[in-house]
Amino acid sequence: MQRLGPWSREAWTVLALHLLRSSRSPNTGGLFFHCVQGGLVQSSAREFAEARMKTQLELNKEKSSFVIKTPKGTRDLSPQQMAIREKILNAVINCFKCHGAKGIDTPVFELKEILTEKYGEESRLIYELKDQGGELLALRYDLTVPFARYLAMNKIKKMKRYHVGKVWRRESPSIIQGRYREFCQCDFDIAGQFDPMIPDAECLKIIHEILSTLQLGDFLIKMSWKDVRQEMTGKIGLTPDVADQIGDYIQQCGGVSLVEQLLQDPKLSQNKQALEGLKDLKLLFEYLTLFGIAEKISFDLSLARGLDYYTGVIYEAVLLQSPTQQGEEALGVGSVAAGGRYDGLVGMFDPKGRKVPCVGLSIGVERIFSIVEQRMEVGPLIRATKKIQTTETQVLVATAQKNFLRERMKLIAELWDAGIRAEMLYKKNPSFLTQLHYCEETGIPLVAIIGEQELKDGVIKLRSVASRKEVDIKREDIVTEIQRRMSES
Amino acid sequence: MQRLGPWSREAWTVLALHLLRSSRSPNTGGLFFHCVQGGLVQSSAREFAEARMKTQLELNKEKSSFVIKTPKGTRDLSPQQMAIREKILNAVINCFKCHGAKGIDTPVFELKEILTEKYGEESRLIYELKDQGGELLALRYDLTVPFARYLAMNKIKKMKRYHVGKVWRRESPSIIQGRYREFCQCDFDIAGQFDPMIPDAECLKIIHEILSTLQLGDFLIKMSWKDVRQEMTGKIGLTPDVADQIGDYIQQCGGVSLVEQLLQDPKLSQNKQALEGLKDLKLLFEYLTLFGIAEKISFDLSLARGLDYYTGVIYEAVLLQSPTQQGEEALGVGSVAAGGRYDGLVGMFDPKGRKVPCVGLSIGVERIFSIVEQRMEVGPLIRATKKIQTTETQVLVATAQKNFLRERMKLIAELWDAGIRAEMLYKKNPSFLTQLHYCEETGIPLVAIIGEQELKDGVIKLRSVASRKEVDIKREDIVTEIQRRMSES
């Protein structure tokens, strides 16, 4: 019979039976003896175990036709990918915290009604859960609607929060091209009634900071406002071509210079509402100048964002492709951050429609992951010199002799208890070469070696993997010495 | 008309129209003039905007009967809860990394077939996704089955990985009592064929380390093996009562002493299989002794874990309630960590049934969160002295005078660019007291004050919120001074 665990079920059963036989408990002894007679139990346990294995094997046979995969549009992340992701997420979260944001979390699914009427045409891309009795649920489509629901539910009128989490969209295969149906978003939002354009400017500053920190190359932040293009083509009756040409023109004028030009126009300054809009726009550009980022912001009427909830300024950051980046053509230029103002969304969840103005941004980390990953793959220099470290192990506890498992275990427990990141091979007698290879493969910088001589001398031999230098360290000093070396590197 | 954003849609439209009017592009000018005539555009935009607002208001009216909530069995996490959770997760992940584990991630849903036949009776608690065309999907029930699928899919024969993520179980309301339908798991697993009991011992060591680090109070790790109780009652025909009494007896004997006693029994050592099991058990207890944790491990036959995939040793850690902890009675004693060996699971996903033996553990962080949260609520001392800090802001950029918004913005941008965590109030002219109050409320330790005199003298006044001491720092030294103070605290 195949072993089903650290030891066989039969052995366990026999052991259990024996316990009962030698049990001093009068209440259990009698009954137990009754069924032990004649080896009945042992054979019954074996039959059971064998029947079980057979069923499992049959199940495997049936399933051999079934392909093991992740669901369409999703993927696993390998340790290498996780290491890259962790670095990027840490940089993004650090920036959010730099701006005083608090973290929150919300469930991955919401009542279906919460998501209804928020995303316009894109609503058809929402994943719904099966009706298994009870509430009708759907996976969240972004982190903005759950945030608005959170504010309304808790009657919060003012909050600066960040939220990092997955969202799900049933993108059709033709659109998908490198986009995933499950992806991570990093959102920062400012809710509350404040003096105009100050939070809006901070959101743009944050996008600028994050893209600068991540060193993805040159970028541009395009700014527009919701629905204008749609109105021009729909209500005003322009052809999309013309609307785009208008956008091109505005984009050419760009940023501050455009605003200046407009304010000098006597016809425009006569219109009260246009003047008001222009004043806000000027204020925003003034703030962006104070923040030192105005030259990266372009005013682009042609920019459109599909989501229904935006009500004012919208923006999107794109990477400007450096023409010489080898092998990056396939990625194209895409949005890596986006956001805008949504003053009406929270009110839609409030029974009395009380509004909480909001402005925020979302970092498209999934796209950033792809870019960084691809660079690491195509950059032969990077690949050769900088192996991605997927563990943070500082020392391997090793031996060059046989029968030192117990000594290794005692030593590694000491290191673990001191908070040192340590590993050992799970073999009674691993070869010394195998242990050294393991360090080189995984990037472990130190080896703590114990053997007969070391045991006798009361020392541990500490070896640097890179320099191959070995020194004897007193057993009682080994923790301090490893900590010292790690703090130096 | 209500403002829909930083400035009204009408203002934007007028602005856009004006742009076109002054456009030098011959291709767009003509068409545009055509539809601008007679103020047509302005009124059409207003009508559109008003119609839109009306629809929104009507939607709000309809929805006032609909209760805004999170789905049954789920909850949001507030910034306070997130701050606690972050500390606990960091401690857990740090321990996993200490043991050389690599991180992976998998999608939150799997093909429904992947989850079938893995959880026994508990399968009915799996959340399924609606069939919207395409694959049939279900939310993952734990992190173990996705890990086994990952190993099989990538033909990985050896791996030490950790995974922190949410899982979902449709627990019935009667069972739920403090348990959530969405909850976080922290898993560590060792996959691969190794010498017996070494990885198993490390898993128990990790549980011990984490529970010690988190200082939740005294705990005990109960060890058993899968299916023995079930076999005793089902196949062997004992009544559940008797099986439990057997468990009680074994538990009383406990750990190492039990093994010693059994090995000295001549009847038992004559049985080859029982002897083999005992030898493994003895080996495990020997390793646990070397790791210094044997006294916390209790051998408890009555322990049962429902999941189908376990094949050998299983374990569960429980907190031992300290009788004097005020207000904690309601929580009861529950499992805070669990795991075991599952040697057959990976093979179920392999077309040829190739096995990869695995052993692992899962930290029940959700329960740990509840305990820590409740302690912070009931502990008046803790609450009074240690306010939970939800942001990490180091300095508030403030002013005591009017019209210093621009100077504040310039200064804060300098701080942000230097990586300093800084906030300012989003008001043109906030009162000085309001700014100081904000620091006290949110725990910001420093205030960087700028005013007329400071501007003239080329300095920034740096105030410590706790001591109220203020010193003038040269403008060019302010970044270094704040960094110095933060590194000291």
CSV table of C-alpha atoms in Angstrom, one decimal, chain B residues 350-485:
chain,number,residue,atom,x,y,z
B,350,ASP,CA,-1.2,15.9,-13.0
B,351,PRO,CA,-2.4,14.0,-16.1
B,352,LYS,CA,-0.1,11.1,-15.1
B,353,GLY,CA,-0.9,11.4,-11.4
B,354,ARG,CA,2.7,12.2,-10.5
B,355,LYS,CA,2.8,13.1,-6.8
B,356,VAL,CA,4.5,15.9,-5.1
B,357,PRO,CA,4.4,15.5,-1.3
B,358,CYS,CA,3.4,18.7,0.4
B,359,VAL,CA,3.1,19.9,4.0
B,360,GLY,CA,2.0,23.4,5.0
B,361,LEU,CA,0.2,25.7,7.4
B,362,SER,CA,-2.3,28.5,7.3
B,363,ILE,CA,-2.4,31.3,9.8
B,364,GLY,CA,-6.0,32.3,10.8
B,365,VAL,CA,-5.2,36.0,10.7
B,366,GLU,CA,-8.9,37.0,10.7
B,367,ARG,CA,-9.3,35.5,14.2
B,368,ILE,CA,-6.1,37.2,15.3
B,369,PHE,CA,-7.3,40.5,14.0
B,370,SER,CA,-10.5,40.1,16.0
B,371,ILE,CA,-8.6,39.3,19.2
B,372,VAL,CA,-6.2,42.3,18.8
B,373,GLU,CA,-9.0,44.6,17.9
B,374,GLN,CA,-11.1,43.6,20.8
B,375,ARG,CA,-8.1,44.0,23.2
B,376,MET,CA,-7.6,47.5,21.9
B,377,GLU,CA,-11.3,48.3,22.5
B,378,VAL,CA,-11.5,46.8,26.0
B,379,GLY,CA,-8.1,47.8,27.2
B,380,PRO,CA,-8.7,51.3,28.5
B,381,LEU,CA,-5.0,51.8,29.2
B,382,ILE,CA,-4.0,50.9,25.7
B,383,ARG,CA,-6.7,53.0,24.2
B,384,ALA,CA,-5.8,56.1,26.2
B,385,THR,CA,-2.1,55.9,25.7
B,386,LYS,CA,-1.7,54.4,22.3
B,387,LYS,CA,-3.9,55.9,19.7
B,388,ILE,CA,-3.9,53.8,16.6
B,389,GLN,CA,-2.0,55.9,14.0
B,390,THR,CA,-3.6,55.5,10.6
B,391,THR,CA,-1.3,57.7,8.6
B,392,GLU,CA,2.5,58.1,8.7
B,393,THR,CA,2.6,61.8,8.0
B,394,GLN,CA,5.7,63.4,9.5
B,395,VAL,CA,5.0,67.1,9.0
B,396,LEU,CA,2.1,69.5,8.3
B,397,VAL,CA,3.0,72.5,6.2
B,398,ALA,CA,1.1,75.4,7.9
B,399,THR,CA,0.8,79.1,8.2
B,400,ALA,CA,-0.5,81.5,10.7
B,401,GLN,CA,-1.2,84.2,8.1
B,402,LYS,CA,-3.5,84.8,5.2
B,403,ASN,CA,-2.6,84.5,1.6
B,404,PHE,CA,0.2,82.0,2.1
B,405,LEU,CA,-1.3,79.1,0.1
B,406,ARG,CA,1.2,79.5,-2.7
B,407,GLU,CA,4.2,79.5,-0.4
B,408,ARG,CA,2.8,76.4,1.4
B,409,MET,CA,2.4,74.7,-1.9
B,410,LYS,CA,6.0,75.4,-2.9
B,411,LEU,CA,7.3,74.2,0.4
B,412,ILE,CA,5.3,71.0,0.5
B,413,ALA,CA,6.4,70.1,-3.1
B,414,GLU,CA,10.0,70.4,-1.9
B,415,LEU,CA,9.3,68.1,1.0
B,416,TRP,CA,7.4,65.6,-1.1
B,417,ASP,CA,10.2,65.6,-3.7
B,418,ALA,CA,12.7,64.8,-0.9
B,419,GLY,CA,10.5,61.8,0.2
B,420,ILE,CA,9.2,63.5,3.4
B,421,ARG,CA,5.7,62.5,4.4
B,422,ALA,CA,3.9,65.9,4.4
B,423,GLU,CA,0.3,67.2,4.4
B,424,MET,CA,-1.4,70.6,4.2
B,425,LEU,CA,-5.0,71.7,4.6
B,426,TYR,CA,-6.8,72.2,1.3
B,427,LYS,CA,-7.9,75.7,2.2
B,428,LYS,CA,-6.7,79.0,1.0
B,429,ASN,CA,-6.7,80.5,4.5
B,430,PRO,CA,-7.1,77.9,7.3
B,431,SER,CA,-6.9,79.1,10.9
B,432,PHE,CA,-3.7,78.3,12.7
B,433,LEU,CA,-5.6,76.6,15.4
B,434,THR,CA,-7.4,74.3,12.9
B,435,GLN,CA,-4.0,73.3,11.6
B,436,LEU,CA,-2.6,72.5,15.0
B,437,HIS,CA,-5.8,70.6,15.9
B,438,TYR,CA,-5.3,68.5,12.7
B,439,CYS,CA,-1.8,67.5,13.9
B,440,GLU,CA,-3.1,66.4,17.3
B,441,GLU,CA,-6.0,64.5,15.9
B,442,THR,CA,-4.0,62.6,13.3
B,443,GLY,CA,-0.7,62.3,15.3
B,444,ILE,CA,1.5,64.4,13.0
B,445,PRO,CA,4.6,65.2,15.1
B,446,LEU,CA,6.0,68.3,13.3
B,447,VAL,CA,4.7,71.5,11.8
B,448,ALA,CA,6.6,73.5,9.2
B,449,ILE,CA,5.4,77.1,9.5
B,450,ILE,CA,5.8,79.7,6.9
B,451,GLY,CA,4.7,83.4,7.2
B,452,GLU,CA,5.8,86.9,6.3
B,453,GLN,CA,8.7,87.1,8.8
B,454,GLU,CA,10.0,83.6,7.8
B,455,LEU,CA,9.8,84.5,4.2
B,456,LYS,CA,11.8,87.7,4.8
B,457,ASP,CA,14.4,85.9,6.9
B,458,GLY,CA,14.7,82.9,4.5
B,459,VAL,CA,13.7,80.4,7.3
B,460,ILE,CA,11.0,77.9,8.1
B,461,LYS,CA,9.7,77.7,11.7
B,462,LEU,CA,9.8,74.1,12.8
B,463,ARG,CA,7.4,73.3,15.6
B,464,SER,CA,7.3,70.1,17.7
B,465,VAL,CA,3.6,69.3,18.3
B,466,ALA,CA,4.4,67.4,21.6
B,467,SER,CA,6.8,70.0,23.2
B,468,ARG,CA,5.3,73.1,21.4
B,469,LYS,CA,8.9,74.2,20.9
B,470,GLU,CA,9.6,76.2,17.8
B,471,VAL,CA,12.9,76.9,16.1
B,472,ASP,CA,13.8,78.7,13.0
B,473,ILE,CA,15.6,76.6,10.4
B,474,LYS,CA,17.3,78.0,7.3
B,475,ARG,CA,15.1,77.3,4.3
B,476,GLU,CA,17.8,75.3,2.6
B,477,ASP,CA,18.3,73.1,5.6
B,478,ILE,CA,14.7,72.3,6.3
B,479,VAL,CA,14.7,68.9,4.5
B,480,THR,CA,17.8,67.7,6.3
B,481,GLU,CA,16.5,68.9,9.7
B,482,ILE,CA,13.1,67.1,9.3
B,483,GLN,CA,14.9,63.9,8.2
B,484,ARG,CA,17.2,64.2,11.2
B,485,ARG,CA,14.4,64.5,13.6
